[in-house]
Amino acid sequence: MSAKSPEQMMAAVTESMAERTGRTLDEWVAAVEASGVDPLDQKAVRAWLKDAHGVLQNTQWAIAFEAARRNGWVEPDVEGYIDSQYAGPKAGMRSVFDAVRAVLESLGDDVSVEGRGGYTPFVRRRQFAAVAAATRTRVDLGLRFTDAPDAPLLTPATAPGQSTHKIGLTSTDDLTDEVEALARAAYDQNG
């Protein structure tokens, strides 16, 4: 079973939207535009959908994304998302991200990188790793395990992405053979 693309996930959510919510995607976008909420502020739109209408999370994301897109927002490509994560105060952590990315992509030809606003997912058959600029001085390497190795470096986690565990990295020196072995284990368990 392969992971669904963002387009496939959006189609799945919007196909049944009218049945689940009583409105089509077009009707929801019109409601957002009439609400007074800035359609380009996807976070505010999601909050309004949840608070005012009880819309569930995946549907909130689909509506907010489409409302922003129809009002001129252009989704960044993967590199654009990454650049925005490591801009400003977190720019100093870009070298750590780049080193982690090189390790994760070297695990196999089937590794793909996806764009997200707050973290970068690495996907095989499903997401096996996610990297986030957690602070100005730390990058979190999230790993998804079905059977986590017993390793003192691993901290149980629910983020970034679909991670079950994470490792905090403050410099490229933290990217040790042990960290690479743990990343390989996550890769192997998600193929």
PDB file of C-alpha atoms in Angstrom:
ATOM      1  CA  MET A   1       0.000   0.000   0.000  1.00  0.00           C
ATOM      2  CA  SER A   2       1.516   3.339  -1.006  1.00  0.00           C
ATOM      3  CA  ALA A   3       1.048   6.681   0.676  1.00  0.00           C
ATOM      4  CA  LYS A   4      -1.554   8.988  -0.829  1.00  0.00           C
ATOM      5  CA  SER A   5      -0.348  12.175  -2.454  1.00  0.00           C
ATOM      6  CA  PRO A   6      -1.611  15.491  -1.034  1.00  0.00           C
ATOM      7  CA  GLU A   7      -3.880  15.776  -4.093  1.00  0.00           C
ATOM      8  CA  GLN A   8      -5.362  12.318  -3.446  1.00  0.00           C
ATOM      9  CA  MET A   9      -5.921  13.133   0.233  1.00  0.00           C
ATOM     10  CA  MET A  10      -7.604  16.440  -0.688  1.00  0.00           C
ATOM     11  CA  ALA A  11      -9.852  14.656  -3.193  1.00  0.00           C
ATOM     12  CA  ALA A  12     -10.831  12.030  -0.608  1.00  0.00           C
ATOM     13  CA  VAL A  13     -11.765  14.689   1.951  1.00  0.00           C
ATOM     14  CA  THR A  14     -13.681  16.887  -0.498  1.00  0.00           C
ATOM     15  CA  GLU A  15     -15.614  14.021  -2.137  1.00  0.00           C
ATOM     16  CA  SER A  16     -17.597  13.320   1.000  1.00  0.00           C
ATOM     17  CA  MET A  17     -17.575  16.849   2.432  1.00  0.00           C
ATOM     18  CA  ALA A  18     -21.182  17.711   1.559  1.00  0.00           C
ATOM     19  CA  GLU A  19     -22.410  14.460   3.056  1.00  0.00           C
ATOM     20  CA  ARG A  20     -20.378  14.903   6.255  1.00  0.00           C
ATOM     21  CA  THR A  21     -20.785  18.673   6.774  1.00  0.00           C
ATOM     22  CA  GLY A  22     -23.877  19.687   4.813  1.00  0.00           C
ATOM     23  CA  ARG A  23     -21.848  21.931   2.473  1.00  0.00           C
ATOM     24  CA  THR A  24     -19.666  21.415  -0.577  1.00  0.00           C
ATOM     25  CA  LEU A  25     -16.115  22.747  -0.731  1.00  0.00           C
ATOM     26  CA  ASP A  26     -17.311  25.661  -2.880  1.00  0.00           C
ATOM     27  CA  GLU A  27     -19.997  26.515  -0.309  1.00  0.00           C
ATOM     28  CA  TRP A  28     -17.465  26.378   2.535  1.00  0.00           C
ATOM     29  CA  VAL A  29     -15.038  28.642   0.671  1.00  0.00           C
ATOM     30  CA  ALA A  30     -17.880  31.122   0.094  1.00  0.00           C
ATOM     31  CA  ALA A  31     -18.729  30.949   3.818  1.00  0.00           C
ATOM     32  CA  VAL A  32     -15.107  31.657   4.742  1.00  0.00           C
ATOM     33  CA  GLU A  33     -15.011  34.629   2.373  1.00  0.00           C
ATOM     34  CA  ALA A  34     -18.259  36.000   3.862  1.00  0.00           C
ATOM     35  CA  SER A  35     -17.155  35.390   7.472  1.00  0.00           C
ATOM     36  CA  GLY A  36     -14.797  38.317   7.876  1.00  0.00           C
ATOM     37  CA  VAL A  37     -11.885  35.949   8.588  1.00  0.00           C
ATOM     38  CA  ASP A  38      -8.872  36.617   6.357  1.00  0.00           C
ATOM     39  CA  PRO A  39      -8.941  33.704   3.878  1.00  0.00           C
ATOM     40  CA  LEU A  40      -5.149  33.920   3.559  1.00  0.00           C
ATOM     41  CA  ASP A  41      -4.720  33.239   7.298  1.00  0.00           C
ATOM     42  CA  GLN A  42      -5.186  29.482   7.213  1.00  0.00           C
ATOM     43  CA  LYS A  43      -4.740  29.117  10.977  1.00  0.00           C
ATOM     44  CA  ALA A  44      -7.513  31.658  11.649  1.00  0.00           C
ATOM     45  CA  VAL A  45      -9.764  29.984   9.076  1.00  0.00           C
ATOM     46  CA  ARG A  46      -9.249  26.564  10.690  1.00  0.00           C
ATOM     47  CA  ALA A  47     -10.016  28.023  14.127  1.00  0.00           C
ATOM     48  CA  TRP A  48     -13.187  29.679  12.821  1.00  0.00           C
ATOM     49  CA  LEU A  49     -14.322  26.456  11.147  1.00  0.00           C
ATOM     50  CA  LYS A  50     -13.767  24.508  14.356  1.00  0.00           C
ATOM     51  CA  ASP A  51     -15.208  27.057  16.785  1.00  0.00           C
ATOM     52  CA  ALA A  52     -18.159  28.331  14.748  1.00  0.00           C
ATOM     53  CA  HIS A  53     -19.103  25.156  12.889  1.00  0.00           C
ATOM     54  CA  GLY A  54     -17.495  22.163  14.624  1.00  0.00           C
ATOM     55  CA  VAL A  55     -15.695  21.155  11.436  1.00  0.00           C
ATOM     56  CA  LEU A  56     -13.223  18.323  12.022  1.00  0.00           C
ATOM     57  CA  GLN A  57      -9.472  18.703  11.484  1.00  0.00           C
ATOM     58  CA  ASN A  58      -8.872  17.197   8.017  1.00  0.00           C
ATOM     59  CA  THR A  59     -11.868  19.052   6.629  1.00  0.00           C
ATOM     60  CA  GLN A  60     -10.667  22.294   8.263  1.00  0.00           C
ATOM     61  CA  TRP A  61      -7.306  21.913   6.519  1.00  0.00           C
ATOM     62  CA  ALA A  62      -8.911  21.219   3.135  1.00  0.00           C
ATOM     63  CA  ILE A  63     -11.246  24.208   3.346  1.00  0.00           C
ATOM     64  CA  ALA A  64      -8.565  26.599   4.645  1.00  0.00           C
ATOM     65  CA  PHE A  65      -6.109  25.482   1.962  1.00  0.00           C
ATOM     66  CA  GLU A  66      -8.646  25.965  -0.819  1.00  0.00           C
ATOM     67  CA  ALA A  67      -9.900  29.314   0.516  1.00  0.00           C
ATOM     68  CA  ALA A  68      -6.321  30.629   0.636  1.00  0.00           C
ATOM     69  CA  ARG A  69      -5.522  29.246  -2.816  1.00  0.00           C
ATOM     70  CA  ARG A  70      -8.604  30.875  -4.352  1.00  0.00           C
ATOM     71  CA  ASN A  71      -7.615  34.179  -2.763  1.00  0.00           C
ATOM     72  CA  GLY A  72      -4.135  34.287  -4.271  1.00  0.00           C
ATOM     73  CA  TRP A  73      -1.967  32.163  -1.986  1.00  0.00           C
ATOM     74  CA  VAL A  74       0.525  29.996  -3.840  1.00  0.00           C
ATOM     75  CA  GLU A  75       1.742  26.917  -2.012  1.00  0.00           C
ATOM     76  CA  PRO A  76       5.535  26.858  -1.710  1.00  0.00           C
ATOM     77  CA  ASP A  77       7.465  23.981  -3.197  1.00  0.00           C
ATOM     78  CA  VAL A  78       9.409  21.671  -0.852  1.00  0.00           C
ATOM     79  CA  GLU A  79      12.487  23.894  -0.907  1.00  0.00           C
ATOM     80  CA  GLY A  80      10.346  26.954  -0.197  1.00  0.00           C
ATOM     81  CA  TYR A  81       8.884  25.294   2.884  1.00  0.00           C
ATOM     82  CA  ILE A  82      12.354  24.299   4.096  1.00  0.00           C
ATOM     83  CA  ASP A  83      13.761  27.769   3.476  1.00  0.00           C
ATOM     84  CA  SER A  84      10.956  29.319   5.535  1.00  0.00           C
ATOM     85  CA  GLN A  85      11.567  26.903   8.443  1.00  0.00           C
ATOM     86  CA  TYR A  86      15.237  27.891   8.626  1.00  0.00           C
ATOM     87  CA  ALA A  87      14.853  31.637   8.183  1.00  0.00           C
ATOM     88  CA  GLY A  88      15.212  34.367  10.774  1.00  0.00           C
ATOM     89  CA  PRO A  89      16.167  33.240  14.281  1.00  0.00           C
ATOM     90  CA  LYS A  90      16.396  29.567  13.255  1.00  0.00           C
ATOM     91  CA  ALA A  91      18.711  30.181  10.270  1.00  0.00           C
ATOM     92  CA  GLY A  92      21.685  28.939  12.264  1.00  0.00           C
ATOM     93  CA  MET A  93      20.176  25.444  12.361  1.00  0.00           C
ATOM     94  CA  ARG A  94      20.061  25.043   8.554  1.00  0.00           C
ATOM     95  CA  SER A  95      23.420  23.219   8.465  1.00  0.00           C
ATOM     96  CA  VAL A  96      22.085  20.658  10.952  1.00  0.00           C
ATOM     97  CA  PHE A  97      18.965  20.157   8.833  1.00  0.00           C
ATOM     98  CA  ASP A  98      21.050  19.776   5.673  1.00  0.00           C
ATOM     99  CA  ALA A  99      23.255  17.132   7.332  1.00  0.00           C
ATOM    100  CA  VAL A 100      20.223  15.181   8.616  1.00  0.00           C
ATOM    101  CA  ARG A 101      18.563  15.433   5.208  1.00  0.00           C
ATOM    102  CA  ALA A 102      21.659  13.986   3.523  1.00  0.00           C
ATOM    103  CA  VAL A 103      21.612  11.007   5.883  1.00  0.00           C
ATOM    104  CA  LEU A 104      17.888  10.357   5.478  1.00  0.00           C
ATOM    105  CA  GLU A 105      17.957  10.633   1.688  1.00  0.00           C
ATOM    106  CA  SER A 106      20.972   8.288   1.510  1.00  0.00           C
ATOM    107  CA  LEU A 107      18.962   5.485   3.132  1.00  0.00           C
ATOM    108  CA  GLY A 108      17.360   4.494  -0.172  1.00  0.00           C
ATOM    109  CA  ASP A 109      16.254   5.597  -3.612  1.00  0.00           C
ATOM    110  CA  ASP A 110      12.633   5.379  -2.469  1.00  0.00           C
ATOM    111  CA  VAL A 111      12.923   8.258   0.048  1.00  0.00           C
ATOM    112  CA  SER A 112      10.892  11.333  -0.862  1.00  0.00           C
ATOM    113  CA  VAL A 113      10.850  14.696   0.880  1.00  0.00           C
ATOM    114  CA  GLU A 114       7.570  16.559   1.344  1.00  0.00           C
ATOM    115  CA  GLY A 115       6.834  20.163   2.206  1.00  0.00           C
ATOM    116  CA  ARG A 116       5.008  21.270   5.350  1.00  0.00           C
ATOM    117  CA  GLY A 117       4.891  24.573   7.168  1.00  0.00           C
ATOM    118  CA  GLY A 118       6.360  23.456  10.485  1.00  0.00           C
ATOM    119  CA  TYR A 119       8.459  20.384   9.707  1.00  0.00           C
ATOM    120  CA  THR A 120       9.877  18.363   6.826  1.00  0.00           C
ATOM    121  CA  PRO A 121       8.585  14.791   6.381  1.00  0.00           C
ATOM    122  CA  PHE A 122      10.687  12.021   4.869  1.00  0.00           C
ATOM    123  CA  VAL A 123       8.571   9.266   3.369  1.00  0.00           C
ATOM    124  CA  ARG A 124       9.136   5.783   2.106  1.00  0.00           C
ATOM    125  CA  ARG A 125       5.929   3.748   1.903  1.00  0.00           C
ATOM    126  CA  ARG A 126       4.840   5.938   4.791  1.00  0.00           C
ATOM    127  CA  GLN A 127       6.500   8.686   6.790  1.00  0.00           C
ATOM    128  CA  PHE A 128       9.522   7.310   8.649  1.00  0.00           C
ATOM    129  CA  ALA A 129      11.169  10.554   9.741  1.00  0.00           C
ATOM    130  CA  ALA A 130      10.384  14.216  10.209  1.00  0.00           C
ATOM    131  CA  VAL A 131      12.755  17.071  10.926  1.00  0.00           C
ATOM    132  CA  ALA A 132      11.750  20.314  12.645  1.00  0.00           C
ATOM    133  CA  ALA A 133      13.587  23.446  13.681  1.00  0.00           C
ATOM    134  CA  ALA A 134      12.404  23.136  17.281  1.00  0.00           C
ATOM    135  CA  THR A 135      14.259  26.166  18.672  1.00  0.00           C
ATOM    136  CA  ARG A 136      17.004  28.582  17.678  1.00  0.00           C
ATOM    137  CA  THR A 137      19.524  26.027  18.929  1.00  0.00           C
ATOM    138  CA  ARG A 138      17.927  22.619  18.326  1.00  0.00           C
ATOM    139  CA  VAL A 139      16.608  20.549  15.454  1.00  0.00           C
ATOM    140  CA  ASP A 140      14.364  17.622  16.339  1.00  0.00           C
ATOM    141  CA  LEU A 141      14.775  14.457  14.309  1.00  0.00           C
ATOM    142  CA  GLY A 142      11.516  12.586  14.691  1.00  0.00           C
ATOM    143  CA  LEU A 143      11.486   8.886  13.884  1.00  0.00           C
ATOM    144  CA  ARG A 144       8.509   6.587  13.454  1.00  0.00           C
ATOM    145  CA  PHE A 145       8.909   3.083  14.845  1.00  0.00           C
ATOM    146  CA  THR A 146       6.583   0.107  14.973  1.00  0.00           C
ATOM    147  CA  ASP A 147       9.113  -1.530  17.322  1.00  0.00           C
ATOM    148  CA  ALA A 148      11.392   1.091  18.864  1.00  0.00           C
ATOM    149  CA  PRO A 149      14.976   0.083  19.563  1.00  0.00           C
ATOM    150  CA  ASP A 150      16.156   0.364  23.154  1.00  0.00           C
ATOM    151  CA  ALA A 151      18.334   3.459  22.800  1.00  0.00           C
ATOM    152  CA  PRO A 152      19.037   6.151  25.398  1.00  0.00           C
ATOM    153  CA  LEU A 153      19.056   8.809  22.648  1.00  0.00           C
ATOM    154  CA  LEU A 154      15.356   8.240  21.880  1.00  0.00           C
ATOM    155  CA  THR A 155      12.687  10.255  23.650  1.00  0.00           C
ATOM    156  CA  PRO A 156       9.024   9.242  23.199  1.00  0.00           C
ATOM    157  CA  ALA A 157       7.244  11.849  21.096  1.00  0.00           C
ATOM    158  CA  THR A 158       4.080  12.615  19.155  1.00  0.00           C
ATOM    159  CA  ALA A 159       5.756  15.195  16.902  1.00  0.00           C
ATOM    160  CA  PRO A 160       7.162  16.270  14.555  1.00  0.00           C
ATOM    161  CA  GLY A 161       4.888  14.666  12.009  1.00  0.00           C
ATOM    162  CA  GLN A 162       4.041  11.032  12.678  1.00  0.00           C
ATOM    163  CA  SER A 163       7.036  10.451  14.949  1.00  0.00           C
ATOM    164  CA  THR A 164       6.876   8.035  17.850  1.00  0.00           C
ATOM    165  CA  HIS A 165      10.308   9.125  19.133  1.00  0.00           C
ATOM    166  CA  LYS A 166      12.672  12.028  18.637  1.00  0.00           C
ATOM    167  CA  ILE A 167      16.303  12.991  19.034  1.00  0.00           C
ATOM    168  CA  GLY A 168      17.391  16.573  19.710  1.00  0.00           C
ATOM    169  CA  LEU A 169      20.351  17.724  17.615  1.00  0.00           C
ATOM    170  CA  THR A 170      22.200  20.961  18.368  1.00  0.00           C
ATOM    171  CA  SER A 171      25.059  20.638  15.875  1.00  0.00           C
ATOM    172  CA  THR A 172      26.220  18.484  12.988  1.00  0.00           C
ATOM    173  CA  ASP A 173      28.515  16.733  15.509  1.00  0.00           C
ATOM    174  CA  ASP A 174      25.381  15.239  17.102  1.00  0.00           C
ATOM    175  CA  LEU A 175      24.713  13.280  13.921  1.00  0.00           C
ATOM    176  CA  THR A 176      26.621  10.201  15.106  1.00  0.00           C
ATOM    177  CA  ASP A 177      26.753   6.632  13.817  1.00  0.00           C
ATOM    178  CA  GLU A 178      24.154   5.745  16.473  1.00  0.00           C
ATOM    179  CA  VAL A 179      21.748   8.424  15.193  1.00  0.00           C
ATOM    180  CA  GLU A 180      22.253   7.167  11.644  1.00  0.00           C
ATOM    181  CA  ALA A 181      21.569   3.568  12.777  1.00  0.00           C
ATOM    182  CA  LEU A 182      18.332   4.676  14.462  1.00  0.00           C
ATOM    183  CA  ALA A 183      17.282   6.496  11.296  1.00  0.00           C
ATOM    184  CA  ARG A 184      18.025   3.316   9.306  1.00  0.00           C
ATOM    185  CA  ALA A 185      15.860   1.306  11.718  1.00  0.00           C
ATOM    186  CA  ALA A 186      12.953   3.715  11.234  1.00  0.00           C
ATOM    187  CA  TYR A 187      13.438   3.566   7.466  1.00  0.00           C
ATOM    188  CA  ASP A 188      13.454  -0.256   7.536  1.00  0.00           C
ATOM    189  CA  GLN A 189      10.304  -0.438   9.682  1.00  0.00           C
ATOM    190  CA  ASN A 190       8.310   1.820   7.353  1.00  0.00           C
ATOM    191  CA  GLY A 191       8.956   0.188   3.985  1.00  0.00           C
TER     192      GLY A 191
END
